[in-house]
């Protein structure tokens, strides 16, 4: 089992990001994930909870570039990057550049399709097309990253180009996991994802059924089973981890719940000690 941590600047502030990332690395956590929201508006609700429009959701890739400069080993990722709202040719360049600058540490990227129609509208995207856009973007990213100096071409529903070259290339391969708790997300993970990272609103039976769909879809497509990531808290016990492992989970992303910066660091320390992450 791998253990990563998440940090949300909207709630914890940008000022504490460096200390949190450095402490997570010192504790022995595998990596750090950051969320994305493009913009808000008054009265927006997500999961039944109204999101204050003043929450400072910072750009996750800019934050990760900053973290890369002040850490040595910590893997970098998103949870989740709103893929349909990014132009994939430009995004391929941004992700590859960050991977090179970090020495090949951009290894925990998770993408989603978004659940807030106003974000799609602000990005100039038809909300109803976001799933198809995500599928095509995944194909375009990998095509550009593997294409040589002769150039590559793509003629899709949303992106077209011929003889295109995109450099720098990532250091090795950037795995891309698919986030989401829908049947469409599970199928996307099976067909195109290197992993699956569902949200927290599923019942245990739903999770089993959806991961079965991920595996069945991958097998039918002749692909290996994607790895399986889940959210967790710093209060997790060994028994809880064993139960997750029995379900096929291979990585847990831990969220520290305290509002106090020092207490968040203490939560990471206690978790790392409980599971001997320093070893």
C-alpha positions as CSV (number, residue, x, y, z in Angstrom):
1,X,0.0,0.0,0.0
2,X,1.2,3.5,-0.9
3,X,0.3,6.6,1.1
4,X,0.1,10.1,-0.4
5,X,-1.4,13.3,1.1
6,X,-3.7,16.0,-0.2
7,X,-3.5,19.7,0.5
8,X,-6.3,22.1,-0.4
9,X,-5.2,25.8,-0.6
10,X,-8.8,26.9,-0.7
11,X,-9.2,25.8,3.0
12,X,-5.7,25.7,4.3
13,X,-4.2,28.7,2.4
14,X,-1.2,29.0,0.1
15,X,1.1,30.1,2.9
16,X,1.2,26.7,4.5
17,X,1.8,24.7,1.3
18,X,5.6,24.5,1.5
19,X,5.8,23.5,5.1
20,X,3.1,20.9,4.6
21,X,4.8,19.4,1.5
22,X,8.3,19.4,3.2
23,X,6.8,17.7,6.3
24,X,5.0,15.1,4.2
25,X,8.3,14.3,2.5
26,X,10.1,14.1,5.8
27,X,7.4,11.8,7.2
28,X,7.9,9.4,4.3
29,X,4.7,9.9,2.3
30,X,4.8,9.0,-1.3
31,X,3.4,12.2,-2.8
32,X,1.2,15.3,-2.7
33,X,-2.0,15.9,-4.5
34,X,-3.9,19.2,-5.1
35,X,-7.4,19.9,-6.3
36,X,-8.6,22.2,-9.1
37,X,-11.6,24.6,-9.5
38,X,-11.4,27.2,-12.2
39,X,-13.9,29.7,-10.9
40,X,-16.9,30.0,-8.6
41,X,-20.0,32.1,-8.3
42,X,-22.4,33.0,-5.4
43,X,-24.7,30.2,-4.4
44,X,-22.9,27.3,-6.0
45,X,-23.4,23.9,-4.3
46,X,-21.3,20.8,-4.6
47,X,-22.5,17.6,-2.8
48,X,-25.2,19.6,-1.1
49,X,-22.7,22.0,0.4
50,X,-22.6,25.7,-0.7
51,X,-19.1,26.7,-1.8
52,X,-18.2,30.2,-0.6
53,X,-17.2,32.1,-3.8
54,X,-14.2,33.6,-2.0
55,X,-12.4,30.3,-1.5
56,X,-8.9,30.7,-3.1
57,X,-8.6,27.6,-5.2
58,X,-5.1,28.1,-6.6
59,X,-3.9,26.6,-9.8
60,X,-2.7,23.1,-9.0
61,X,0.1,22.9,-11.6
62,X,1.6,26.3,-10.6
63,X,1.5,25.1,-6.9
64,X,3.1,21.8,-7.8
65,X,5.9,23.6,-9.7
66,X,6.5,25.5,-6.5
67,X,6.5,22.4,-4.4
68,X,8.9,20.7,-6.8
69,X,11.4,23.4,-6.2
70,X,11.5,22.9,-2.4
71,X,11.3,19.1,-2.2
72,X,13.6,16.3,-3.5
73,X,11.6,13.1,-3.5
74,X,7.9,13.8,-3.1
75,X,5.8,12.7,-6.1
76,X,3.4,15.3,-7.5
77,X,-0.2,15.0,-8.5
78,X,-3.7,16.3,-8.8
79,X,-6.9,15.2,-7.3
80,X,-8.5,16.1,-9.6
81,X,-7.5,18.2,-12.7
82,X,-10.6,19.2,-14.6
83,X,-9.4,17.8,-18.0
84,X,-12.2,18.9,-20.3
85,X,-11.6,22.6,-19.5
86,X,-7.9,22.5,-20.6
87,X,-6.9,22.7,-24.3
88,X,-5.0,19.4,-24.6
89,X,-2.1,20.5,-26.8
90,X,-1.3,23.3,-24.3
91,X,-1.8,21.0,-21.3
92,X,0.6,18.4,-22.8
93,X,3.3,21.1,-22.8
94,X,2.5,22.2,-19.3
95,X,2.5,18.7,-17.8
96,X,5.7,17.6,-19.6
97,X,7.5,20.8,-18.6
98,X,6.5,20.3,-14.9
99,X,7.6,16.6,-15.1
100,X,11.0,17.6,-16.5
101,X,11.6,20.4,-14.0
102,X,10.7,18.1,-11.1
103,X,13.0,15.3,-12.3
104,X,10.2,13.0,-13.4
105,X,8.1,13.3,-10.2
106,X,4.8,14.1,-11.9
107,X,3.4,10.6,-11.3
108,X,0.1,11.1,-9.4
109,X,-2.0,13.0,-11.9
110,X,-5.7,12.3,-11.6
111,X,-8.2,13.9,-14.0
112,X,-11.9,14.3,-13.8
113,X,-14.7,15.8,-15.9
114,X,-16.1,18.3,-13.4
115,X,-19.5,18.6,-11.8
116,X,-20.2,22.3,-11.9
117,X,-21.9,23.5,-15.2
118,X,-20.8,27.2,-14.6
119,X,-17.1,26.1,-14.8
120,X,-17.7,24.5,-18.2
121,X,-19.6,27.6,-19.4
122,X,-16.8,29.9,-18.2
123,X,-14.2,27.7,-20.0
124,X,-16.3,27.8,-23.3
125,X,-17.2,24.1,-23.0
126,X,-20.6,22.6,-23.6
127,X,-21.2,20.8,-20.2
128,X,-22.8,17.8,-22.1
129,X,-19.6,17.1,-24.0
130,X,-17.2,17.0,-21.1
131,X,-16.9,13.2,-21.0
132,X,-16.1,13.0,-24.7
133,X,-13.6,15.9,-24.4
134,X,-11.9,14.1,-21.6
135,X,-11.6,10.9,-23.6
136,X,-10.1,12.7,-26.6
137,X,-7.8,14.8,-24.4
138,X,-6.3,11.6,-22.8
139,X,-5.6,10.3,-26.3
140,X,-4.0,13.6,-27.4
141,X,-1.8,13.9,-24.4
142,X,-0.3,10.5,-24.9
143,X,0.0,11.0,-28.6
144,X,2.0,14.2,-28.3
145,X,4.2,12.8,-25.5
146,X,5.2,9.8,-27.6
147,X,5.4,11.5,-31.0
148,X,8.8,12.0,-32.6
149,X,10.4,14.7,-34.7
150,X,8.4,13.7,-37.7
151,X,5.3,14.9,-36.0
152,X,1.9,13.3,-35.3
153,X,-1.6,13.9,-36.4
154,X,-5.0,13.8,-34.8
155,X,-8.5,14.4,-36.2
156,X,-11.1,14.2,-33.5
157,X,-14.3,15.8,-32.5
158,X,-12.7,18.7,-30.6
159,X,-9.0,18.8,-31.6
160,X,-7.4,18.6,-35.1
161,X,-3.8,18.8,-36.1
162,X,-1.2,17.4,-38.5
163,X,2.5,16.8,-38.3
164,X,2.7,18.3,-34.8
165,X,5.7,18.0,-32.5
166,X,5.6,18.7,-28.8
167,X,8.7,19.1,-26.7
168,X,10.0,18.7,-24.1
169,X,9.0,15.1,-23.5
170,X,8.2,13.8,-20.1
171,X,10.8,11.9,-18.1
172,X,9.5,8.4,-19.0
173,X,5.7,8.1,-18.8
174,X,3.3,10.3,-16.9
175,X,0.6,8.0,-15.6
176,X,-2.9,9.4,-15.7
177,X,-5.5,8.2,-13.3
178,X,-9.2,8.8,-13.8
179,X,-11.3,10.2,-11.0
180,X,-15.0,10.0,-10.5
181,X,-17.8,7.8,-9.1
182,X,-19.9,7.2,-12.1
183,X,-20.2,4.3,-14.5
184,X,-18.8,6.5,-17.2
185,X,-15.7,7.3,-15.1
186,X,-15.2,3.6,-14.3
187,X,-15.4,2.7,-18.0
188,X,-13.0,5.6,-18.8
189,X,-10.5,4.3,-16.2
190,X,-10.7,0.8,-17.7
191,X,-10.3,2.0,-21.3
192,X,-7.8,4.9,-20.9
193,X,-6.7,5.2,-17.3
194,X,-3.6,4.1,-15.5
195,X,-5.7,4.0,-12.4
196,X,-9.1,4.7,-10.8
197,X,-9.7,7.2,-8.0
198,X,-13.4,7.4,-7.0
199,X,-14.9,10.0,-4.8
200,X,-16.3,9.6,-1.3
201,X,-20.0,9.4,-1.9
202,X,-20.3,5.7,-2.9
203,X,-21.6,2.9,-0.8
204,X,-19.3,-0.1,-0.2
205,X,-21.4,-2.2,-2.7
206,X,-21.2,0.6,-5.3
207,X,-17.4,0.7,-5.0
208,X,-17.1,-3.0,-5.5
209,X,-19.4,-2.9,-8.5
210,X,-17.7,0.0,-10.1
211,X,-14.2,-1.5,-9.6
212,X,-15.5,-4.7,-11.2
213,X,-16.6,-2.5,-14.1
214,X,-13.1,-0.9,-14.3
215,X,-11.5,-4.4,-14.4
216,X,-13.9,-5.9,-16.9
217,X,-13.6,-2.9,-19.2
218,X,-9.8,-3.1,-19.1
219,X,-9.8,-6.8,-19.6
220,X,-12.1,-6.5,-22.6
221,X,-9.8,-3.9,-24.1
222,X,-6.7,-6.0,-23.6
223,X,-5.3,-3.7,-20.9
224,X,-3.9,-4.4,-17.5
225,X,-6.2,-3.6,-14.5
226,X,-5.7,0.0,-13.5
227,X,-4.4,0.6,-10.0
228,X,-7.0,1.7,-7.4
229,X,-6.7,4.8,-5.2
230,X,-9.0,5.8,-2.4
231,X,-9.4,8.8,0.0
232,X,-8.6,8.3,3.6
233,X,-8.2,10.2,6.9
234,X,-5.3,10.4,9.3
235,X,-7.4,8.4,11.7
236,X,-7.2,5.2,9.6
237,X,-6.2,2.1,11.5
238,X,-4.3,-1.0,10.4
239,X,-7.6,-2.8,10.2
240,X,-9.0,-0.2,8.0
241,X,-6.0,-0.4,5.7
242,X,-6.3,-4.2,5.5
243,X,-9.9,-3.8,4.6
244,X,-9.0,-1.4,1.7
245,X,-6.3,-3.7,0.5
246,X,-8.7,-6.6,0.4
247,X,-10.9,-4.5,-2.0
248,X,-7.9,-4.1,-4.3
249,X,-6.9,-0.6,-3.2
250,X,-3.2,0.1,-3.8
251,X,-2.9,3.7,-2.7
252,X,-4.6,5.8,0.0
253,X,-4.5,9.6,-0.2
254,X,-4.7,11.0,3.3
255,X,-6.4,14.3,4.2
256,X,-5.4,16.1,7.4
257,X,-8.6,17.5,9.0
258,X,-7.4,20.1,11.4
259,X,-7.8,23.8,10.8
260,X,-4.6,24.5,12.6
261,X,-1.4,24.3,10.5
262,X,0.7,22.7,13.2
263,X,-1.9,20.2,14.1
264,X,-2.1,19.2,10.5
265,X,1.6,18.5,10.5
266,X,1.2,16.6,13.8
267,X,-1.5,14.5,12.1
268,X,0.9,13.5,9.4
269,X,3.6,12.7,11.9
270,X,1.3,10.4,13.9
271,X,0.0,8.6,10.8
272,X,3.6,8.1,9.5
273,X,4.6,6.7,12.9
274,X,1.6,4.4,13.1
275,X,2.4,2.8,9.7
276,X,6.3,3.1,9.9
277,X,6.5,5.2,6.8
278,X,10.1,6.2,7.7
279,X,11.2,2.6,7.4
